[in-house]
Amino acid sequence: MPKKKKIGSYPNAMIVMSLTAALFLIGFCGLLVIQSKKLVSIIRQNIEVRVFLNKEETKAGQDSILSVINAKPYVLVSTEVKPITFVSKEEAAKEFIEGTKEDFVTFLGENPLRDSYRVKIQEDYFEEAKLQLIKKDLEKIKGVYEVVYQEDLADNINRNVTKIYVVLASFALIMLIIIVLLVNNTIKLAIYSQRFLIRSMQLVGATNGFIQRPYVMRGAIQGLIGGVLAGALLIGLQQLAVRNVEGLGMLQEYDKIIILIGSVLALGILIGISSTYQSLARYLRMALDDLY
């Protein structure tokens, strides 16, 4: 004999599962954005402007140039990486020989390279026009022979980063719309099963606010549970990826991940409340004949 459904029964598990899946996908998109921004930041921090010095420059002159460069507002301020690195012409020759496998020093009989400073630039100045101004500013320093950097690299990176963000944002927005519609329909079906109970409460004089209150509270709890489960899945996936993908740990920004998890929880509660309220309002206004 089939088990009879109790009056007031509610498909909580189905709603929580739908919310969890929805919030997990949205949170996953947010996680990708956080890590891609960190990756771009690391790439930008490793872009260098090379300041080549005059060959006859003394140690005192080199120290003076370093002090002037250090005072510039566009030089990177960081505790993670060294913003300015001195590279002697001997070190530069060694790097060149290791990279090309050609000993040009032996061939030429001398080392034509120059001592240099490799300067890392703040992200705010990572634009071609600003880098050109930095180049001109550094070349004005007494003792500086030439300033070089990879031209057009900044604009190319910025264009590609913008495209990536647009794609991720578009995907997240489309997923959000689809998921909210699916969750909304799931809650509508759940409320549909309660339509006669809602009408019975109206017939005995219950106000709309009194009828809505328990359902809205239930929607908020369902959204919270869905958010907690989605957050747990995101953290589990993130930790699994960090342990198994080499170098991924340096992309983690745990303060932003905590904010993301908090946002997922808040979004779950918001979707649960708004979808439940919207579905209830429809049946509260519906005529008796339309319930059938």
PDB file of C-alpha atoms in Angstrom:
ATOM      1  CA  MET A   1       0.000   0.000   0.000  1.00  0.00           C
ATOM      2  CA  PRO A   2       1.600   3.344  -1.032  1.00  0.00           C
ATOM      3  CA  LYS A   3       2.516   5.683   1.754  1.00  0.00           C
ATOM      4  CA  LYS A   4       0.162   8.675   1.986  1.00  0.00           C
ATOM      5  CA  LYS A   5       1.629  12.144   1.877  1.00  0.00           C
ATOM      6  CA  LYS A   6       1.062  14.130   5.050  1.00  0.00           C
ATOM      7  CA  ILE A   7      -0.771  17.446   4.917  1.00  0.00           C
ATOM      8  CA  GLY A   8       1.792  20.231   4.857  1.00  0.00           C
ATOM      9  CA  SER A   9       4.625  17.950   3.688  1.00  0.00           C
ATOM     10  CA  TYR A  10       7.328  19.827   1.824  1.00  0.00           C
ATOM     11  CA  PRO A  11      10.120  18.598  -0.542  1.00  0.00           C
ATOM     12  CA  ASN A  12      12.956  20.098   1.500  1.00  0.00           C
ATOM     13  CA  ALA A  13      15.673  17.776   0.159  1.00  0.00           C
ATOM     14  CA  MET A  14      14.914  18.591  -3.476  1.00  0.00           C
ATOM     15  CA  ILE A  15      15.018  22.346  -2.844  1.00  0.00           C
ATOM     16  CA  VAL A  16      18.239  22.162  -0.806  1.00  0.00           C
ATOM     17  CA  MET A  17      19.921  20.044  -3.498  1.00  0.00           C
ATOM     18  CA  SER A  18      18.883  22.495  -6.225  1.00  0.00           C
ATOM     19  CA  LEU A  19      20.149  25.452  -4.198  1.00  0.00           C
ATOM     20  CA  THR A  20      23.420  23.678  -3.393  1.00  0.00           C
ATOM     21  CA  ALA A  21      24.108  22.906  -7.054  1.00  0.00           C
ATOM     22  CA  ALA A  22      23.218  26.448  -8.058  1.00  0.00           C
ATOM     23  CA  LEU A  23      25.347  28.134  -5.418  1.00  0.00           C
ATOM     24  CA  PHE A  24      28.286  25.795  -6.049  1.00  0.00           C
ATOM     25  CA  LEU A  25      28.416  26.712  -9.746  1.00  0.00           C
ATOM     26  CA  ILE A  26      28.198  30.421  -8.963  1.00  0.00           C
ATOM     27  CA  GLY A  27      30.876  30.110  -6.260  1.00  0.00           C
ATOM     28  CA  PHE A  28      33.098  28.132  -8.623  1.00  0.00           C
ATOM     29  CA  CYS A  29      32.967  30.980 -11.148  1.00  0.00           C
ATOM     30  CA  GLY A  30      33.899  33.385  -8.342  1.00  0.00           C
ATOM     31  CA  LEU A  31      36.812  31.147  -7.346  1.00  0.00           C
ATOM     32  CA  LEU A  32      38.099  31.175 -10.934  1.00  0.00           C
ATOM     33  CA  VAL A  33      37.921  34.982 -11.022  1.00  0.00           C
ATOM     34  CA  ILE A  34      39.836  35.329  -7.725  1.00  0.00           C
ATOM     35  CA  GLN A  35      42.609  33.001  -8.845  1.00  0.00           C
ATOM     36  CA  SER A  36      42.863  34.488 -12.346  1.00  0.00           C
ATOM     37  CA  LYS A  37      43.221  37.981 -10.846  1.00  0.00           C
ATOM     38  CA  LYS A  38      45.977  36.730  -8.550  1.00  0.00           C
ATOM     39  CA  LEU A  39      47.737  35.086 -11.517  1.00  0.00           C
ATOM     40  CA  VAL A  40      47.587  38.322 -13.509  1.00  0.00           C
ATOM     41  CA  SER A  41      48.922  40.226 -10.481  1.00  0.00           C
ATOM     42  CA  ILE A  42      51.887  37.832 -10.220  1.00  0.00           C
ATOM     43  CA  ILE A  43      52.591  38.189 -13.953  1.00  0.00           C
ATOM     44  CA  ARG A  44      52.528  41.967 -13.676  1.00  0.00           C
ATOM     45  CA  GLN A  45      54.836  41.955 -10.658  1.00  0.00           C
ATOM     46  CA  ASN A  46      57.401  40.006 -12.658  1.00  0.00           C
ATOM     47  CA  ILE A  47      57.439  42.443 -15.580  1.00  0.00           C
ATOM     48  CA  GLU A  48      60.639  44.470 -15.287  1.00  0.00           C
ATOM     49  CA  VAL A  49      61.982  47.751 -16.587  1.00  0.00           C
ATOM     50  CA  ARG A  50      65.727  47.467 -17.175  1.00  0.00           C
ATOM     51  CA  VAL A  51      67.847  50.514 -16.392  1.00  0.00           C
ATOM     52  CA  PHE A  52      71.277  50.247 -18.038  1.00  0.00           C
ATOM     53  CA  LEU A  53      74.089  52.341 -16.549  1.00  0.00           C
ATOM     54  CA  ASN A  54      77.046  54.138 -18.098  1.00  0.00           C
ATOM     55  CA  LYS A  55      80.100  51.897 -18.307  1.00  0.00           C
ATOM     56  CA  GLU A  56      82.316  54.283 -16.362  1.00  0.00           C
ATOM     57  CA  GLU A  57      79.830  54.593 -13.476  1.00  0.00           C
ATOM     58  CA  THR A  58      81.444  54.154 -10.041  1.00  0.00           C
ATOM     59  CA  LYS A  59      80.004  52.251  -7.071  1.00  0.00           C
ATOM     60  CA  ALA A  60      79.052  55.556  -5.452  1.00  0.00           C
ATOM     61  CA  GLY A  61      77.314  56.595  -8.651  1.00  0.00           C
ATOM     62  CA  GLN A  62      75.420  53.290  -8.783  1.00  0.00           C
ATOM     63  CA  ASP A  63      74.262  53.763  -5.186  1.00  0.00           C
ATOM     64  CA  SER A  64      73.134  57.299  -6.009  1.00  0.00           C
ATOM     65  CA  ILE A  65      71.103  56.055  -8.993  1.00  0.00           C
ATOM     66  CA  LEU A  66      69.557  53.343  -6.808  1.00  0.00           C
ATOM     67  CA  SER A  67      68.462  55.942  -4.245  1.00  0.00           C
ATOM     68  CA  VAL A  68      66.830  58.064  -6.937  1.00  0.00           C
ATOM     69  CA  ILE A  69      64.991  55.063  -8.434  1.00  0.00           C
ATOM     70  CA  ASN A  70      63.845  53.925  -4.983  1.00  0.00           C
ATOM     71  CA  ALA A  71      62.173  57.298  -4.440  1.00  0.00           C
ATOM     72  CA  LYS A  72      60.044  57.009  -7.575  1.00  0.00           C
ATOM     73  CA  PRO A  73      56.299  56.518  -6.884  1.00  0.00           C
ATOM     74  CA  TYR A  74      55.882  53.871  -9.568  1.00  0.00           C
ATOM     75  CA  VAL A  75      58.398  51.409  -8.094  1.00  0.00           C
ATOM     76  CA  LEU A  76      56.727  48.308  -6.648  1.00  0.00           C
ATOM     77  CA  VAL A  77      56.354  48.219  -2.866  1.00  0.00           C
ATOM     78  CA  SER A  78      56.285  44.584  -1.772  1.00  0.00           C
ATOM     79  CA  THR A  79      57.505  42.284   0.971  1.00  0.00           C
ATOM     80  CA  GLU A  80      57.127  39.215  -1.269  1.00  0.00           C
ATOM     81  CA  VAL A  81      59.538  40.182  -4.062  1.00  0.00           C
ATOM     82  CA  LYS A  82      62.560  42.457  -4.319  1.00  0.00           C
ATOM     83  CA  PRO A  83      61.474  45.578  -6.265  1.00  0.00           C
ATOM     84  CA  ILE A  84      64.946  46.552  -7.540  1.00  0.00           C
ATOM     85  CA  THR A  85      67.722  44.105  -8.409  1.00  0.00           C
ATOM     86  CA  PHE A  86      71.264  45.007  -9.435  1.00  0.00           C
ATOM     87  CA  VAL A  87      72.699  42.896 -12.266  1.00  0.00           C
ATOM     88  CA  SER A  88      76.381  43.295 -13.073  1.00  0.00           C
ATOM     89  CA  LYS A  89      77.597  42.974 -16.639  1.00  0.00           C
ATOM     90  CA  GLU A  90      79.298  39.693 -15.667  1.00  0.00           C
ATOM     91  CA  GLU A  91      76.013  38.257 -14.376  1.00  0.00           C
ATOM     92  CA  ALA A  92      74.226  39.491 -17.492  1.00  0.00           C
ATOM     93  CA  ALA A  93      76.841  37.813 -19.714  1.00  0.00           C
ATOM     94  CA  LYS A  94      76.467  34.551 -17.776  1.00  0.00           C
ATOM     95  CA  GLU A  95      72.667  34.649 -18.180  1.00  0.00           C
ATOM     96  CA  PHE A  96      73.004  35.338 -21.915  1.00  0.00           C
ATOM     97  CA  ILE A  97      75.478  32.492 -22.446  1.00  0.00           C
ATOM     98  CA  GLU A  98      73.300  30.045 -20.477  1.00  0.00           C
ATOM     99  CA  GLY A  99      70.278  31.058 -22.522  1.00  0.00           C
ATOM    100  CA  THR A 100      71.860  31.028 -26.003  1.00  0.00           C
ATOM    101  CA  LYS A 101      74.697  28.509 -25.424  1.00  0.00           C
ATOM    102  CA  GLU A 102      77.022  30.923 -27.246  1.00  0.00           C
ATOM    103  CA  ASP A 103      80.096  32.362 -25.512  1.00  0.00           C
ATOM    104  CA  PHE A 104      80.171  35.805 -27.116  1.00  0.00           C
ATOM    105  CA  VAL A 105      82.715  37.075 -24.575  1.00  0.00           C
ATOM    106  CA  THR A 106      85.387  34.670 -25.860  1.00  0.00           C
ATOM    107  CA  PHE A 107      84.468  35.478 -29.449  1.00  0.00           C
ATOM    108  CA  LEU A 108      84.591  39.284 -28.999  1.00  0.00           C
ATOM    109  CA  GLY A 109      87.423  39.309 -26.483  1.00  0.00           C
ATOM    110  CA  GLU A 110      85.466  41.554 -24.112  1.00  0.00           C
ATOM    111  CA  ASN A 111      82.116  41.887 -22.425  1.00  0.00           C
ATOM    112  CA  PRO A 112      80.081  44.618 -24.194  1.00  0.00           C
ATOM    113  CA  LEU A 113      77.175  44.431 -21.735  1.00  0.00           C
ATOM    114  CA  ARG A 114      76.454  47.006 -19.028  1.00  0.00           C
ATOM    115  CA  ASP A 115      75.595  46.956 -15.360  1.00  0.00           C
ATOM    116  CA  SER A 116      71.881  47.438 -14.846  1.00  0.00           C
ATOM    117  CA  TYR A 117      69.035  47.692 -12.391  1.00  0.00           C
ATOM    118  CA  ARG A 118      65.909  45.596 -12.952  1.00  0.00           C
ATOM    119  CA  VAL A 119      62.962  47.549 -11.607  1.00  0.00           C
ATOM    120  CA  LYS A 120      59.532  46.077 -10.913  1.00  0.00           C
ATOM    121  CA  ILE A 121      56.608  48.453 -11.443  1.00  0.00           C
ATOM    122  CA  GLN A 122      53.360  48.853  -9.524  1.00  0.00           C
ATOM    123  CA  GLU A 123      50.235  47.428 -11.172  1.00  0.00           C
ATOM    124  CA  ASP A 124      48.622  50.877 -11.448  1.00  0.00           C
ATOM    125  CA  TYR A 125      51.296  51.832 -13.985  1.00  0.00           C
ATOM    126  CA  PHE A 126      50.946  48.692 -16.072  1.00  0.00           C
ATOM    127  CA  GLU A 127      49.884  50.464 -19.285  1.00  0.00           C
ATOM    128  CA  GLU A 128      51.900  51.209 -22.390  1.00  0.00           C
ATOM    129  CA  ALA A 129      51.419  54.989 -22.141  1.00  0.00           C
ATOM    130  CA  LYS A 130      52.488  55.046 -18.462  1.00  0.00           C
ATOM    131  CA  LEU A 131      55.475  52.779 -19.127  1.00  0.00           C
ATOM    132  CA  GLN A 132      56.632  55.170 -21.829  1.00  0.00           C
ATOM    133  CA  LEU A 133      56.514  58.023 -19.300  1.00  0.00           C
ATOM    134  CA  ILE A 134      58.452  55.899 -16.786  1.00  0.00           C
ATOM    135  CA  LYS A 135      61.077  55.151 -19.436  1.00  0.00           C
ATOM    136  CA  LYS A 136      61.540  58.857 -20.181  1.00  0.00           C
ATOM    137  CA  ASP A 137      61.631  59.728 -16.466  1.00  0.00           C
ATOM    138  CA  LEU A 138      64.314  57.136 -15.660  1.00  0.00           C
ATOM    139  CA  GLU A 139      66.458  58.129 -18.636  1.00  0.00           C
ATOM    140  CA  LYS A 140      66.720  61.626 -17.146  1.00  0.00           C
ATOM    141  CA  ILE A 141      68.685  60.277 -14.156  1.00  0.00           C
ATOM    142  CA  LYS A 142      72.368  61.135 -14.323  1.00  0.00           C
ATOM    143  CA  GLY A 143      74.429  58.022 -15.044  1.00  0.00           C
ATOM    144  CA  VAL A 144      71.634  56.127 -16.816  1.00  0.00           C
ATOM    145  CA  TYR A 145      72.564  55.052 -20.342  1.00  0.00           C
ATOM    146  CA  GLU A 146      69.268  53.524 -21.516  1.00  0.00           C
ATOM    147  CA  VAL A 147      65.960  52.194 -20.222  1.00  0.00           C
ATOM    148  CA  VAL A 148      64.241  49.270 -21.963  1.00  0.00           C
ATOM    149  CA  TYR A 149      61.182  47.093 -21.426  1.00  0.00           C
ATOM    150  CA  GLN A 150      59.046  44.774 -23.541  1.00  0.00           C
ATOM    151  CA  GLU A 151      56.981  47.260 -25.486  1.00  0.00           C
ATOM    152  CA  ASP A 152      53.287  46.544 -26.142  1.00  0.00           C
ATOM    153  CA  LEU A 153      53.431  43.624 -23.674  1.00  0.00           C
ATOM    154  CA  ALA A 154      51.374  45.537 -21.088  1.00  0.00           C
ATOM    155  CA  ASP A 155      48.600  46.403 -23.531  1.00  0.00           C
ATOM    156  CA  ASN A 156      48.509  42.841 -24.895  1.00  0.00           C
ATOM    157  CA  ILE A 157      48.197  41.392 -21.395  1.00  0.00           C
ATOM    158  CA  ASN A 158      45.541  43.952 -20.423  1.00  0.00           C
ATOM    159  CA  ARG A 159      43.498  43.171 -23.539  1.00  0.00           C
ATOM    160  CA  ASN A 160      43.672  39.422 -22.938  1.00  0.00           C
ATOM    161  CA  VAL A 161      42.820  39.821 -19.251  1.00  0.00           C
ATOM    162  CA  THR A 162      39.797  41.953 -20.139  1.00  0.00           C
ATOM    163  CA  LYS A 163      38.597  39.264 -22.559  1.00  0.00           C
ATOM    164  CA  ILE A 164      38.987  36.576 -19.876  1.00  0.00           C
ATOM    165  CA  TYR A 165      37.040  38.624 -17.322  1.00  0.00           C
ATOM    166  CA  VAL A 166      34.263  39.357 -19.834  1.00  0.00           C
ATOM    167  CA  VAL A 167      33.939  35.649 -20.673  1.00  0.00           C
ATOM    168  CA  LEU A 168      33.899  34.614 -16.990  1.00  0.00           C
ATOM    169  CA  ALA A 169      31.447  37.378 -16.046  1.00  0.00           C
ATOM    170  CA  SER A 170      29.139  36.495 -18.962  1.00  0.00           C
ATOM    171  CA  PHE A 171      29.255  32.808 -18.057  1.00  0.00           C
ATOM    172  CA  ALA A 172      28.557  33.548 -14.374  1.00  0.00           C
ATOM    173  CA  LEU A 173      25.653  35.869 -15.276  1.00  0.00           C
ATOM    174  CA  ILE A 174      24.094  33.330 -17.644  1.00  0.00           C
ATOM    175  CA  MET A 175      24.501  30.573 -15.065  1.00  0.00           C
ATOM    176  CA  LEU A 176      22.998  32.807 -12.368  1.00  0.00           C
ATOM    177  CA  ILE A 177      19.920  33.557 -14.489  1.00  0.00           C
ATOM    178  CA  ILE A 178      19.417  29.898 -15.470  1.00  0.00           C
ATOM    179  CA  ILE A 179      19.982  28.631 -11.939  1.00  0.00           C
ATOM    180  CA  VAL A 180      17.698  31.205 -10.296  1.00  0.00           C
ATOM    181  CA  LEU A 181      14.946  30.263 -12.763  1.00  0.00           C
ATOM    182  CA  LEU A 182      15.415  26.553 -12.033  1.00  0.00           C
ATOM    183  CA  VAL A 183      15.444  27.069  -8.272  1.00  0.00           C
ATOM    184  CA  ASN A 184      12.461  29.383  -8.537  1.00  0.00           C
ATOM    185  CA  ASN A 185      10.515  26.707 -10.459  1.00  0.00           C
ATOM    186  CA  THR A 186      11.484  24.065  -7.899  1.00  0.00           C
ATOM    187  CA  ILE A 187      10.160  26.220  -5.056  1.00  0.00           C
ATOM    188  CA  LYS A 188       7.020  27.011  -7.078  1.00  0.00           C
ATOM    189  CA  LEU A 189       6.340  23.288  -7.428  1.00  0.00           C
ATOM    190  CA  ALA A 190       6.866  22.869  -3.690  1.00  0.00           C
ATOM    191  CA  ILE A 191       4.461  25.706  -2.895  1.00  0.00           C
ATOM    192  CA  TYR A 192       1.984  24.254  -5.420  1.00  0.00           C
ATOM    193  CA  SER A 193       1.664  21.186  -3.218  1.00  0.00           C
ATOM    194  CA  GLN A 194       0.669  23.517  -0.355  1.00  0.00           C
ATOM    195  CA  ARG A 195      -1.981  25.528  -2.227  1.00  0.00           C
ATOM    196  CA  PHE A 196      -5.012  23.926  -0.540  1.00  0.00           C
ATOM    197  CA  LEU A 197      -3.450  24.252   2.912  1.00  0.00           C
ATOM    198  CA  ILE A 198      -2.783  27.934   2.174  1.00  0.00           C
ATOM    199  CA  ARG A 199      -6.412  28.436   1.069  1.00  0.00           C
ATOM    200  CA  SER A 200      -7.662  26.656   4.222  1.00  0.00           C
ATOM    201  CA  MET A 201      -5.615  29.030   6.372  1.00  0.00           C
ATOM    202  CA  GLN A 202      -7.105  31.989   4.490  1.00  0.00           C
ATOM    203  CA  LEU A 203     -10.633  30.674   5.047  1.00  0.00           C
ATOM    204  CA  VAL A 204     -10.158  30.547   8.822  1.00  0.00           C
ATOM    205  CA  GLY A 205      -9.007  34.194   8.846  1.00  0.00           C
ATOM    206  CA  ALA A 206      -5.205  33.951   8.767  1.00  0.00           C
ATOM    207  CA  THR A 207      -3.551  37.068   7.376  1.00  0.00           C
ATOM    208  CA  ASN A 208      -1.127  36.920   4.454  1.00  0.00           C
ATOM    209  CA  GLY A 209       1.777  37.824   6.732  1.00  0.00           C
ATOM    210  CA  PHE A 210       0.914  35.010   9.148  1.00  0.00           C
ATOM    211  CA  ILE A 211       0.734  32.483   6.276  1.00  0.00           C
ATOM    212  CA  GLN A 212       3.950  33.692   4.636  1.00  0.00           C
ATOM    213  CA  ARG A 213       6.098  33.828   7.767  1.00  0.00           C
ATOM    214  CA  PRO A 214       6.808  30.067   8.249  1.00  0.00           C
ATOM    215  CA  TYR A 215       7.333  29.480   4.533  1.00  0.00           C
ATOM    216  CA  VAL A 216       9.714  32.414   4.170  1.00  0.00           C
ATOM    217  CA  MET A 217      11.639  31.275   7.257  1.00  0.00           C
ATOM    218  CA  ARG A 218      11.841  27.800   5.773  1.00  0.00           C
ATOM    219  CA  GLY A 219      13.099  29.277   2.503  1.00  0.00           C
ATOM    220  CA  ALA A 220      15.811  31.199   4.372  1.00  0.00           C
ATOM    221  CA  ILE A 221      16.895  28.039   6.239  1.00  0.00           C
ATOM    222  CA  GLN A 222      16.949  26.060   3.005  1.00  0.00           C
ATOM    223  CA  GLY A 223      19.055  28.777   1.370  1.00  0.00           C
ATOM    224  CA  LEU A 224      21.431  28.808   4.346  1.00  0.00           C
ATOM    225  CA  ILE A 225      21.838  25.016   4.280  1.00  0.00           C
ATOM    226  CA  GLY A 226      22.376  25.114   0.510  1.00  0.00           C
ATOM    227  CA  GLY A 227      24.980  27.848   0.978  1.00  0.00           C
ATOM    228  CA  VAL A 228      26.802  25.910   3.711  1.00  0.00           C
ATOM    229  CA  LEU A 229      26.898  22.754   1.573  1.00  0.00           C
ATOM    230  CA  ALA A 230      28.046  24.698  -1.499  1.00  0.00           C
ATOM    231  CA  GLY A 231      30.718  26.472   0.558  1.00  0.00           C
ATOM    232  CA  ALA A 232      31.950  23.140   1.939  1.00  0.00           C
ATOM    233  CA  LEU A 233      32.161  21.706  -1.592  1.00  0.00           C
ATOM    234  CA  LEU A 234      34.075  24.767  -2.808  1.00  0.00           C
ATOM    235  CA  ILE A 235      36.577  24.568   0.050  1.00  0.00           C
ATOM    236  CA  GLY A 236      36.991  20.830  -0.480  1.00  0.00           C
ATOM    237  CA  LEU A 237      37.574  21.301  -4.222  1.00  0.00           C
ATOM    238  CA  GLN A 238      40.008  24.163  -3.608  1.00  0.00           C
ATOM    239  CA  GLN A 239      42.045  22.181  -1.068  1.00  0.00           C
ATOM    240  CA  LEU A 240      42.107  19.111  -3.330  1.00  0.00           C
ATOM    241  CA  ALA A 241      43.365  21.235  -6.231  1.00  0.00           C
ATOM    242  CA  VAL A 242      46.055  22.925  -4.086  1.00  0.00           C
ATOM    243  CA  ARG A 243      47.390  19.551  -2.920  1.00  0.00           C
ATOM    244  CA  ASN A 244      47.488  18.022  -6.385  1.00  0.00           C
ATOM    245  CA  VAL A 245      48.403  20.928  -8.698  1.00  0.00           C
ATOM    246  CA  GLU A 246      51.937  22.228  -8.263  1.00  0.00           C
ATOM    247  CA  GLY A 247      52.228  25.998  -7.878  1.00  0.00           C
ATOM    248  CA  LEU A 248      48.492  26.529  -7.347  1.00  0.00           C
ATOM    249  CA  GLY A 249      49.044  27.392  -3.690  1.00  0.00           C
ATOM    250  CA  MET A 250      50.596  30.750  -4.587  1.00  0.00           C
ATOM    251  CA  LEU A 251      47.333  31.803  -6.263  1.00  0.00           C
ATOM    252  CA  GLN A 252      45.263  31.390  -3.112  1.00  0.00           C
ATOM    253  CA  GLU A 253      43.953  34.535  -1.398  1.00  0.00           C
ATOM    254  CA  TYR A 254      42.170  33.157   1.635  1.00  0.00           C
ATOM    255  CA  ASP A 255      40.715  36.487   2.757  1.00  0.00           C
ATOM    256  CA  LYS A 256      38.926  36.830  -0.587  1.00  0.00           C
ATOM    257  CA  ILE A 257      37.862  33.169  -0.531  1.00  0.00           C
ATOM    258  CA  ILE A 258      36.253  33.758   2.896  1.00  0.00           C
ATOM    259  CA  ILE A 259      34.378  36.758   1.452  1.00  0.00           C
ATOM    260  CA  LEU A 260      33.295  34.571  -1.497  1.00  0.00           C
ATOM    261  CA  ILE A 261      31.950  31.866   0.842  1.00  0.00           C
ATOM    262  CA  GLY A 262      30.111  34.534   2.837  1.00  0.00           C
ATOM    263  CA  SER A 263      28.611  35.896  -0.380  1.00  0.00           C
ATOM    264  CA  VAL A 264      27.475  32.394  -1.385  1.00  0.00           C
ATOM    265  CA  LEU A 265      25.727  32.004   1.981  1.00  0.00           C
ATOM    266  CA  ALA A 266      24.042  35.402   1.656  1.00  0.00           C
ATOM    267  CA  LEU A 267      23.002  34.671  -1.934  1.00  0.00           C
ATOM    268  CA  GLY A 268      21.522  31.322  -0.884  1.00  0.00           C
ATOM    269  CA  ILE A 269      19.413  32.965   1.810  1.00  0.00           C
ATOM    270  CA  LEU A 270      18.339  35.725  -0.590  1.00  0.00           C
ATOM    271  CA  ILE A 271      17.301  33.276  -3.325  1.00  0.00           C
ATOM    272  CA  GLY A 272      15.459  31.097  -0.823  1.00  0.00           C
ATOM    273  CA  ILE A 273      13.517  34.026   0.650  1.00  0.00           C
ATOM    274  CA  SER A 274      12.736  35.830  -2.619  1.00  0.00           C
ATOM    275  CA  SER A 275      11.668  32.695  -4.530  1.00  0.00           C
ATOM    276  CA  THR A 276       9.464  31.500  -1.671  1.00  0.00           C
ATOM    277  CA  TYR A 277       7.882  34.932  -1.212  1.00  0.00           C
ATOM    278  CA  GLN A 278       7.209  35.314  -4.932  1.00  0.00           C
ATOM    279  CA  SER A 279       5.632  31.860  -5.230  1.00  0.00           C
ATOM    280  CA  LEU A 280       3.472  32.398  -2.132  1.00  0.00           C
ATOM    281  CA  ALA A 281       2.210  35.743  -3.361  1.00  0.00           C
ATOM    282  CA  ARG A 282       0.855  34.067  -6.474  1.00  0.00           C
ATOM    283  CA  TYR A 283      -1.227  31.519  -4.582  1.00  0.00           C
ATOM    284  CA  LEU A 284      -2.418  34.051  -2.017  1.00  0.00           C
ATOM    285  CA  ARG A 285      -3.979  36.078  -4.830  1.00  0.00           C
ATOM    286  CA  MET A 286      -5.316  33.091  -6.787  1.00  0.00           C
ATOM    287  CA  ALA A 287      -9.062  32.446  -7.028  1.00  0.00           C
ATOM    288  CA  LEU A 288     -10.445  29.189  -5.629  1.00  0.00           C
ATOM    289  CA  ASP A 289     -11.358  27.787  -9.073  1.00  0.00           C
ATOM    290  CA  ASP A 290      -7.789  28.388 -10.316  1.00  0.00           C
ATOM    291  CA  LEU A 291      -6.362  26.168  -7.547  1.00  0.00           C
ATOM    292  CA  TYR A 292      -7.756  23.150  -9.383  1.00  0.00           C
TER     293      TYR A 292
END
